[in-house]
PDB file of C-alpha atoms in Angstrom:
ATOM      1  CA  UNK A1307     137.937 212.295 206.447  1.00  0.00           C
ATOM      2  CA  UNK A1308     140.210 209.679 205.157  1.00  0.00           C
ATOM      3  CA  UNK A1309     143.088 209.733 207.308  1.00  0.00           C
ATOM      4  CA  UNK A1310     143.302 208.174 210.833  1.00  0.00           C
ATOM      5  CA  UNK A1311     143.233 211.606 212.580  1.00  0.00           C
ATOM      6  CA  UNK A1312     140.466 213.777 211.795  1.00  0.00           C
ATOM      7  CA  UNK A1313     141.623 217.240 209.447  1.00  0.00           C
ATOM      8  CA  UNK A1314     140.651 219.965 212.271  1.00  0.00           C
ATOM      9  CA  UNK A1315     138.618 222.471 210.280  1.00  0.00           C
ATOM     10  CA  UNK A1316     137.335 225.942 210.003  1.00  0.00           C
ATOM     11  CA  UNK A1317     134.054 227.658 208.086  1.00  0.00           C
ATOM     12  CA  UNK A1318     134.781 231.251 206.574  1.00  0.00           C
ATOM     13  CA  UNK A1319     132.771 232.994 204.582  1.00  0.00           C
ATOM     14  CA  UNK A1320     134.400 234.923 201.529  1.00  0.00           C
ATOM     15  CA  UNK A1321     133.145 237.092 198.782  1.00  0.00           C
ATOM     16  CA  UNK A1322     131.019 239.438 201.227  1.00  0.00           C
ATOM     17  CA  UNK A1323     129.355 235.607 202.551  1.00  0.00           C
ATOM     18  CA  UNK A1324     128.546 234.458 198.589  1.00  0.00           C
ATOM     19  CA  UNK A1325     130.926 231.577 199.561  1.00  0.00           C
ATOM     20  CA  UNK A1326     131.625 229.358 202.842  1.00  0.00           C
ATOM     21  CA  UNK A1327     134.841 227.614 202.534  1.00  0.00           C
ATOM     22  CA  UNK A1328     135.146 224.400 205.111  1.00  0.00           C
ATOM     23  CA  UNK A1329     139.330 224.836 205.468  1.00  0.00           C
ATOM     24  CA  UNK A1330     142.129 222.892 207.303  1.00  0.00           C
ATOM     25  CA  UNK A1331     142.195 224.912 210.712  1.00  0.00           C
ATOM     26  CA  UNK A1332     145.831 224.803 210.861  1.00  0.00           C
ATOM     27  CA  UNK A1333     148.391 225.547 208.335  1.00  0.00           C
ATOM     28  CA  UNK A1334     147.498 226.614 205.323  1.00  0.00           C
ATOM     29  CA  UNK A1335     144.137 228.639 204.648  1.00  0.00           C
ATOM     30  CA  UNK A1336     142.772 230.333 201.903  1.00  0.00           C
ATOM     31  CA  UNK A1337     143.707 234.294 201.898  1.00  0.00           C
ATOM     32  CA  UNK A1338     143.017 237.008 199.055  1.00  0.00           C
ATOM     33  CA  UNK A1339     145.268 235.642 196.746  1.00  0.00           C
ATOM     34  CA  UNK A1340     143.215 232.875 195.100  1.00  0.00           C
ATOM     35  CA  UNK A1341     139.922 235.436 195.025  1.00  0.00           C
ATOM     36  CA  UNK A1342     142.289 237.939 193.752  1.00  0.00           C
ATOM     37  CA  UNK A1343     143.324 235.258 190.915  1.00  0.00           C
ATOM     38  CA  UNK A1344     140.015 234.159 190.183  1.00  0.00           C
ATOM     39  CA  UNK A1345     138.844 237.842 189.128  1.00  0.00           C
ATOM     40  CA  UNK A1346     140.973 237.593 186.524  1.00  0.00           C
ATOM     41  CA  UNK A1347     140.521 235.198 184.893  1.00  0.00           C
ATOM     42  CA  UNK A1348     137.912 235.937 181.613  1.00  0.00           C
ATOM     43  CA  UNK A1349     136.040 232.970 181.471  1.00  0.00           C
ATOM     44  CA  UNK A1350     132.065 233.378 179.849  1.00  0.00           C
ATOM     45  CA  UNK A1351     128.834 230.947 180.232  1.00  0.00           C
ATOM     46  CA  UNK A1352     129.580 227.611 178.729  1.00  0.00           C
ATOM     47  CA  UNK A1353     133.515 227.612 179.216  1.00  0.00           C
ATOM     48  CA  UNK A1354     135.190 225.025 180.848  1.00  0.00           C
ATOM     49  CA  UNK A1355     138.391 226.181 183.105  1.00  0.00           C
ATOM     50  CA  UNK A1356     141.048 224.476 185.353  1.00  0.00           C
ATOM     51  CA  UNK A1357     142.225 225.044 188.520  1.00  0.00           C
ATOM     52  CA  UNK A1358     145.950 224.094 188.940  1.00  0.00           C
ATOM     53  CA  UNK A1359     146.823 223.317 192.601  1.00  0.00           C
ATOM     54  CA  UNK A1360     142.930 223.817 193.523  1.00  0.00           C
ATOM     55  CA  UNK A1361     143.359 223.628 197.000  1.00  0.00           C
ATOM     56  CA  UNK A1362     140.104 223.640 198.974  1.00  0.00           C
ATOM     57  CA  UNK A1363     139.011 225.221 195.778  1.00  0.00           C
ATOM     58  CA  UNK A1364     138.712 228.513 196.808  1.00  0.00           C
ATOM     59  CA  UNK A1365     139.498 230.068 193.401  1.00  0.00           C
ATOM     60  CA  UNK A1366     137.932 227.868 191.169  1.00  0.00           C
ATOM     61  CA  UNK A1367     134.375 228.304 193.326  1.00  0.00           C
ATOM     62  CA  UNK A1368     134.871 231.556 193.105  1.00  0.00           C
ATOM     63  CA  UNK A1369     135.092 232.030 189.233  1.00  0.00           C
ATOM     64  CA  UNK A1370     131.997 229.568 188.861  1.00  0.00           C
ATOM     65  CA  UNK A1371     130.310 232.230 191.470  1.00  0.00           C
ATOM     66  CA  UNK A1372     131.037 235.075 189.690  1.00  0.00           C
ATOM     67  CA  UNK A1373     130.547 233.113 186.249  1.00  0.00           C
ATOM     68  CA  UNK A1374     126.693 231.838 185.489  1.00  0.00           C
ATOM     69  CA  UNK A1375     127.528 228.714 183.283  1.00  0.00           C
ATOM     70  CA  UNK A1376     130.851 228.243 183.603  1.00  0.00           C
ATOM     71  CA  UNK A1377     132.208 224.733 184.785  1.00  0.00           C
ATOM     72  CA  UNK A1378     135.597 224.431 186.922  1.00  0.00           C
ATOM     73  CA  UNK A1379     137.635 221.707 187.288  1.00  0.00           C
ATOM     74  CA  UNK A1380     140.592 221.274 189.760  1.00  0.00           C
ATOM     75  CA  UNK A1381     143.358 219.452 190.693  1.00  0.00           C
ATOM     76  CA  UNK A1382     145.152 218.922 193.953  1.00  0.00           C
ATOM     77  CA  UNK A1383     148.116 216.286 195.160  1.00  0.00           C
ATOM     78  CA  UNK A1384     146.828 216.259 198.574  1.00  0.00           C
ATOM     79  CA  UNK A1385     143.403 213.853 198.831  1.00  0.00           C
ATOM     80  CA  UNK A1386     142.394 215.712 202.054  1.00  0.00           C
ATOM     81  CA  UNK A1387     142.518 218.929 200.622  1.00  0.00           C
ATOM     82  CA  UNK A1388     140.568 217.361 197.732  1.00  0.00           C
ATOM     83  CA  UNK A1389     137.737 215.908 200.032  1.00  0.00           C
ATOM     84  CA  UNK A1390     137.431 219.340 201.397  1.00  0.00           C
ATOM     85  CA  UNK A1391     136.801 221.141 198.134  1.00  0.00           C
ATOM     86  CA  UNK A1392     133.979 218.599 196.904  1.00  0.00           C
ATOM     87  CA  UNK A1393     132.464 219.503 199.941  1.00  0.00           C
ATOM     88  CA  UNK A1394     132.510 222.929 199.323  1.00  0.00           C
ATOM     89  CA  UNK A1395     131.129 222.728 196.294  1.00  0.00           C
ATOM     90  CA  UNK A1396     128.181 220.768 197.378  1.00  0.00           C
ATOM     91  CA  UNK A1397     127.324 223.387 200.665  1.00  0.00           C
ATOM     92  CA  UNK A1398     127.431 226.094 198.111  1.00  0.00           C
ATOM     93  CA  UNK A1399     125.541 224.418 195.467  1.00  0.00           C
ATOM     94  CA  UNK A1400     128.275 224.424 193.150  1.00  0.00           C
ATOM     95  CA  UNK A1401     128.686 220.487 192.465  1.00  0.00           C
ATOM     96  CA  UNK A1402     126.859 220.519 189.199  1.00  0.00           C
ATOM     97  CA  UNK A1403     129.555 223.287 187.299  1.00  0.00           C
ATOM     98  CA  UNK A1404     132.411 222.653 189.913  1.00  0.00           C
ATOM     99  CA  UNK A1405     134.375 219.347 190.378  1.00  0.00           C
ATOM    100  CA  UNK A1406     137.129 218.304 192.124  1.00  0.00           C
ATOM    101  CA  UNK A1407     140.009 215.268 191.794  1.00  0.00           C
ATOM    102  CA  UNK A1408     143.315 213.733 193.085  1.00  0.00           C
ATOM    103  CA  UNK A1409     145.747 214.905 190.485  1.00  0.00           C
ATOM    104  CA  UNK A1410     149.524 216.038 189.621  1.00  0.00           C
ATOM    105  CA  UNK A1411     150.502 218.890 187.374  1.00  0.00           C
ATOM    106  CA  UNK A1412     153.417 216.475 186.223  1.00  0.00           C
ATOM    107  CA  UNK A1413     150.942 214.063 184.270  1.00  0.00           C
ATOM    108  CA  UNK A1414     148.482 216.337 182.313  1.00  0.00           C
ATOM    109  CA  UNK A1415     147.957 215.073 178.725  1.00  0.00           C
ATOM    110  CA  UNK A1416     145.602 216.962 176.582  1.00  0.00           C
ATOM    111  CA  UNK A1417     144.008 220.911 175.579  1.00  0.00           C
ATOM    112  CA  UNK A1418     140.646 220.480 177.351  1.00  0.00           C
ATOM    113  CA  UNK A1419     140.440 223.659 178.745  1.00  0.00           C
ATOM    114  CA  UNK A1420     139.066 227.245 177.432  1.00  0.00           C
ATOM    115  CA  UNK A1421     140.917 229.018 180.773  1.00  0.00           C
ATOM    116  CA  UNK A1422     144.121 227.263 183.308  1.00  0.00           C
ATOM    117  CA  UNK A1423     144.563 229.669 186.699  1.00  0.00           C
ATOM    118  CA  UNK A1424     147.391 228.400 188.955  1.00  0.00           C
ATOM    119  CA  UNK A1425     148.026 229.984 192.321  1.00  0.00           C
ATOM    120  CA  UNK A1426     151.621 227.578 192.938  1.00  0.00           C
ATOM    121  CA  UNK A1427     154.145 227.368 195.542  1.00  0.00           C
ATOM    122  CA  UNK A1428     155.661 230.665 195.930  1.00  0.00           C
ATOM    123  CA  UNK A1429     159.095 229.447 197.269  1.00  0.00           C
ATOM    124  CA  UNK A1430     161.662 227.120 195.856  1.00  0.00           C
ATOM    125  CA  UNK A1431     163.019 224.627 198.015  1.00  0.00           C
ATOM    126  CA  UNK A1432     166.796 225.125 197.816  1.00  0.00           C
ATOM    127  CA  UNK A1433     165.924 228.465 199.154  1.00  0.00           C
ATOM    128  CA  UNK A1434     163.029 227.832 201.632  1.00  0.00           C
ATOM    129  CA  UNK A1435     162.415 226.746 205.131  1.00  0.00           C
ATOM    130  CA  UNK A1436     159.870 223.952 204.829  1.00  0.00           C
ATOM    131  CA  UNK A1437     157.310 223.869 207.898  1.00  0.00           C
ATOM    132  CA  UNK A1438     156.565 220.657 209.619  1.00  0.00           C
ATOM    133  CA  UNK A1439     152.854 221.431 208.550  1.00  0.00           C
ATOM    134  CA  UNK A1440     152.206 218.898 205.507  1.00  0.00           C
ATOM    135  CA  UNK A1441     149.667 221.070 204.218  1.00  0.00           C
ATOM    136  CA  UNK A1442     151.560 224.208 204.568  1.00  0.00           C
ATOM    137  CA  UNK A1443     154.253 222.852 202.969  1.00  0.00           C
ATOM    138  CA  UNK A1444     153.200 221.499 199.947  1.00  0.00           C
ATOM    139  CA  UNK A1445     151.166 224.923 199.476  1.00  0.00           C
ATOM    140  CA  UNK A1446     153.972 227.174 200.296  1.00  0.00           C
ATOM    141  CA  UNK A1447     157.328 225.441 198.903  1.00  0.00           C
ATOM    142  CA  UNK A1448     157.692 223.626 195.258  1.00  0.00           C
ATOM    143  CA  UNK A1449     157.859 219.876 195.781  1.00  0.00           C
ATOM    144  CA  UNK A1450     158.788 217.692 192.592  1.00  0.00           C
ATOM    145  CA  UNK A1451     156.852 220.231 190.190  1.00  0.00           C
ATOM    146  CA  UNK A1452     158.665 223.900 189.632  1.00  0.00           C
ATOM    147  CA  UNK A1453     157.842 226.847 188.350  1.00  0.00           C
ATOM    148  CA  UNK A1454     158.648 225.829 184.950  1.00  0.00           C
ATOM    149  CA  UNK A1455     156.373 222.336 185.224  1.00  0.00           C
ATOM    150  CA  UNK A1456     153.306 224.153 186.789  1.00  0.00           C
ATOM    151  CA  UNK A1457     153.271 226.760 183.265  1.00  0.00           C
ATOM    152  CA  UNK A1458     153.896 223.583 180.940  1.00  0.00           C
ATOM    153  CA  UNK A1459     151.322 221.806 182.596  1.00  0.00           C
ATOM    154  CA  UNK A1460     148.817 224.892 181.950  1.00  0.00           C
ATOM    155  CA  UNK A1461     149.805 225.509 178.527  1.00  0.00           C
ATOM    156  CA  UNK A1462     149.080 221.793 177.799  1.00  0.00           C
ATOM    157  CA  UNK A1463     145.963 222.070 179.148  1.00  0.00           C
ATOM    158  CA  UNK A1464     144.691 225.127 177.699  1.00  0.00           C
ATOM    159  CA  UNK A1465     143.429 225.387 174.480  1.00  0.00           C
ATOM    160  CA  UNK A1466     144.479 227.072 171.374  1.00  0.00           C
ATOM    161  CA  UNK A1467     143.388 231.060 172.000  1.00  0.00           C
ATOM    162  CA  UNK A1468     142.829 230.049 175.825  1.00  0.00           C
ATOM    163  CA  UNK A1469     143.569 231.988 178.831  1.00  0.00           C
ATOM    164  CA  UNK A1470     146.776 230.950 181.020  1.00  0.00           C
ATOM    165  CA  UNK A1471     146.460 233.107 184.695  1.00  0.00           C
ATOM    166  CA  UNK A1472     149.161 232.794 187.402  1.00  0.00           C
ATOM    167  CA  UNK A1473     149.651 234.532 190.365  1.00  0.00           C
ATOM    168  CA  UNK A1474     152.738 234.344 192.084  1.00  0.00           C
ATOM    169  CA  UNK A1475     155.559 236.550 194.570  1.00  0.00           C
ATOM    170  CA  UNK A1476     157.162 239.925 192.677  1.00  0.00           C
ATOM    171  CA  UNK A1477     160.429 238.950 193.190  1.00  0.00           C
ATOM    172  CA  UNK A1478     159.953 235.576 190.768  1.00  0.00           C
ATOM    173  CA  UNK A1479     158.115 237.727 188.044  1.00  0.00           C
ATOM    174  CA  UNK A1480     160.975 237.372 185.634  1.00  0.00           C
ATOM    175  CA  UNK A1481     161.368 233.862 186.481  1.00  0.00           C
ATOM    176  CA  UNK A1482     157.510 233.656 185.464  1.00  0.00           C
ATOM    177  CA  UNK A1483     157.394 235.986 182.595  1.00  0.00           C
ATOM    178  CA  UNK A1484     160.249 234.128 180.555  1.00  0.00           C
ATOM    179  CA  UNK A1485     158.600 230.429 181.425  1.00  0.00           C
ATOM    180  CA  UNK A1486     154.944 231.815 179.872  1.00  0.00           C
ATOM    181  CA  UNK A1487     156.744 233.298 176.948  1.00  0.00           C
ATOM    182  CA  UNK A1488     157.750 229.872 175.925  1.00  0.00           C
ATOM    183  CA  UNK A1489     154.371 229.383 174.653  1.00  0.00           C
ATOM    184  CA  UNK A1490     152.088 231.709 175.025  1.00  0.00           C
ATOM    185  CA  UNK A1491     151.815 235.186 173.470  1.00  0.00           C
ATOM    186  CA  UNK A1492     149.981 238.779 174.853  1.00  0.00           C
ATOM    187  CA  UNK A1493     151.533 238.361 178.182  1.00  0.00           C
ATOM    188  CA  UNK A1494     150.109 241.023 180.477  1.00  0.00           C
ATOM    189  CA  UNK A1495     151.468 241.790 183.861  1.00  0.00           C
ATOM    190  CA  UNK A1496     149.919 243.436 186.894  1.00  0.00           C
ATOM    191  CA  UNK A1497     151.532 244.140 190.515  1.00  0.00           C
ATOM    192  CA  UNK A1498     149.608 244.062 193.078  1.00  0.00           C
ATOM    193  CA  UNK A1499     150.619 246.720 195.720  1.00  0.00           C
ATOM    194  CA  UNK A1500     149.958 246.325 199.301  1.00  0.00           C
ATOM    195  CA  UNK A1501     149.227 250.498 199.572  1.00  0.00           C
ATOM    196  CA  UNK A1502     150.050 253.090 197.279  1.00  0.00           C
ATOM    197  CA  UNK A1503     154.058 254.043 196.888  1.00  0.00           C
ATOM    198  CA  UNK A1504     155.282 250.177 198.341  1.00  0.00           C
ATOM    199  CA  UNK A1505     156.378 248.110 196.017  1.00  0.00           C
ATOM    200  CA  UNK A1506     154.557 244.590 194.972  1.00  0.00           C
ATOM    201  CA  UNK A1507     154.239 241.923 196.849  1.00  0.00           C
ATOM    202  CA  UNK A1508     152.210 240.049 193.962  1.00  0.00           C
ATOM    203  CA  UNK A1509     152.118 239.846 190.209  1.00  0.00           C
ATOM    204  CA  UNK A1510     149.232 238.601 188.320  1.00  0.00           C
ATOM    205  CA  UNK A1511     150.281 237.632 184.619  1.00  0.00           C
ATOM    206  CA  UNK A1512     148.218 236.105 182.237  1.00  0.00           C
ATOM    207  CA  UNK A1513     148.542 234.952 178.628  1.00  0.00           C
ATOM    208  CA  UNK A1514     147.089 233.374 175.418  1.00  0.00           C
ATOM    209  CA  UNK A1515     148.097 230.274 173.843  1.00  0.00           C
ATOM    210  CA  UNK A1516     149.032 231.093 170.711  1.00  0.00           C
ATOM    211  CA  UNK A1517     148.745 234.418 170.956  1.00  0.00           C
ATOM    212  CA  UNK A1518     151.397 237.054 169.098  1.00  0.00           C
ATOM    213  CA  UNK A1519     154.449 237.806 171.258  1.00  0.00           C
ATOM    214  CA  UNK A1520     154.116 240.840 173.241  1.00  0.00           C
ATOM    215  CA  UNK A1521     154.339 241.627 177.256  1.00  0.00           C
ATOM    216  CA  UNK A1522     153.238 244.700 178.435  1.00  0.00           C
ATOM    217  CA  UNK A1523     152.795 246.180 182.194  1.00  0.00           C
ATOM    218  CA  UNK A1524     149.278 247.084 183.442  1.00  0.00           C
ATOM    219  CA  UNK A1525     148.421 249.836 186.056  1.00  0.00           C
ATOM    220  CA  UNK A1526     148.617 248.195 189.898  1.00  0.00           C
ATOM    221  CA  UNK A1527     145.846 247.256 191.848  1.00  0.00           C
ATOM    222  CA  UNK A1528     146.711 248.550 195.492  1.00  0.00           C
ATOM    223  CA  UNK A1529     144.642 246.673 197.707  1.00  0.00           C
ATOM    224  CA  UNK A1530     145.209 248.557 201.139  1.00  0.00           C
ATOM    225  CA  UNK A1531     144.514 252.754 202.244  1.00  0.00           C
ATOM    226  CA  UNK A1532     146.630 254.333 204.160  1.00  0.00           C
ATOM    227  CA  UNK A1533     144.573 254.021 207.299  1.00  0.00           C
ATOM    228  CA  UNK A1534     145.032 249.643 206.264  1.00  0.00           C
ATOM    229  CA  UNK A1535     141.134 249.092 204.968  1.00  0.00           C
ATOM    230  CA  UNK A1536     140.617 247.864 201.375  1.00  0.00           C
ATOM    231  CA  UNK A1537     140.351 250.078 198.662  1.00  0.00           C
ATOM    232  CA  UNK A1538     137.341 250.482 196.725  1.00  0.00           C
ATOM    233  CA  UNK A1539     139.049 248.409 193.704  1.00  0.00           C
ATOM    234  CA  UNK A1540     140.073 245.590 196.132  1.00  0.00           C
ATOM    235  CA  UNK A1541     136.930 245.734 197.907  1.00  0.00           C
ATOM    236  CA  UNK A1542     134.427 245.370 194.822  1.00  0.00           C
ATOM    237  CA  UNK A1543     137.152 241.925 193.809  1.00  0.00           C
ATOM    238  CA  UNK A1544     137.113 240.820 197.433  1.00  0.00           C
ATOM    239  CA  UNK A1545     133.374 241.702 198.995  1.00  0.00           C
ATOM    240  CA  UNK A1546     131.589 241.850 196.373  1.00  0.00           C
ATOM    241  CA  UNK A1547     132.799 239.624 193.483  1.00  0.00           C
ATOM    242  CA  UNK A1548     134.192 241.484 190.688  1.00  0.00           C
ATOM    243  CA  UNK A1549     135.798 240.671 187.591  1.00  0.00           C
ATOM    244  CA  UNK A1550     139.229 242.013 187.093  1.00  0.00           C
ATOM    245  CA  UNK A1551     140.233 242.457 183.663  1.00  0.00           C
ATOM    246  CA  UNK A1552     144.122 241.856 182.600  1.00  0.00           C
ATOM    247  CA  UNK A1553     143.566 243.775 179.547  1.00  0.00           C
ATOM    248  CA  UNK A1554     145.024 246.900 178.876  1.00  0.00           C
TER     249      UNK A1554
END
């Protein structure tokens, strides 16, 4: 690595093993959320999509996994984090459709993109108590980009009829849902319930770029049985690399 101290790091395998992940040890790691994300979004063989926030770039290998053809790019502030995705897309022989680069959501310029997927900072930082963990806390609590910045920056970088995907926490849906409807149309929600009867945790919400207004709420996905295994539903996403569709 780059920095004086060596990034400790762990190897886990998701998608039922299709992917190993090389991840910071401590702080934060990759959980269900970005696989989760990256089921949803539709890309096809010879799109191009973006990763906001990429991470180790769990969710962007994952849609180039699932997708033959596609190519991901992805963007990260933290050049550590950024080190460890290229890596992971060379041990999974993903380097020639998935790439990886120092970047800010702040200074995005131009619609190069068939499909955006952000999975942001869930917390804002008036409200939030920031960890000592770097790492953790730029992934957890919104630094100089908000809410609002990460969704302008994906609707500038989408195209015109392209995909905008965001996962985020339930209780900033409406927060979410009026910053996509600045630009984008076809807005379609999803909770994501931790077992049936509990209320969300997560939201997915995607939209189009240019799309006729119009929001409308999808079925749930509950990702947990009663007895705490996955579902069948989350377990076809999770294990075995399944689209999810957002469409009605």
């Amino acid at each position: 690595m780059s920095s004086e101290q060596p990034l400790p790091i762990s190897l886990d395998q998701i998608l039922g093993g299709r992917l190993t992940l090389a991840q910071p040890r401590d702080g934060y790691r990759a959980a269900i959320d970005p696989v989760l994300l990256a089921a949803a979004v539709p890309a096809a063989a010879g799109e191009r999509v973006l990763d906001l926030g990429c991470g180790v770039g769990t969710a962007g290998l994952c849609v180039v996994r699932r997708v033959e053809g596609c190519h991901v790019m992805g963007i990260d502030v933290q050049p550590a984090l950024i080190e460890l995705a290229q890596r992971n897309a060379r041990d999974n022989a993903l380097a020639d459709r998935a790439t990886f680069h120092v970047g800010d959501v702040l200074h995005l310029t131009e619609p190069a993109f068939d499909h955006v997927l952000a999975n942001p900072p869930y917390l804002e930082r008036a409200r939030a108590s920031v960890s000592p963990n770097p790492i953790k806390a730029l992934a957890n609590v919104e630094g100089d980009a908000m809410l609002k910045d990460w969704v302008v920056a994906a609707s500038t970088a989408v195209k015109p009829g392209g995909s905008i995907t965001f996962i985020h926490r339930a209780d900033r849906a409406e927060e979410l849902r009026a910053e996509m409807g600045r630009g984008l149309g076809r807005l379609h929600l999803r909770p994501l319930l931790p077992k049936e009867g509990m209320p969300a945790k997560r939201i997915l919400l995607q939209g189009i770029r240019g799309a006729p207004a119009g929001f409308e709420i999808l079925p749930p996905l509950v990702l947990h049985e009663a007895s705490g295994g996955f579902t069948e539903a989350a377990e076809a996403i999770l294990r075995r690399a399944a689209a999810f569709s957002m469409m009605p």
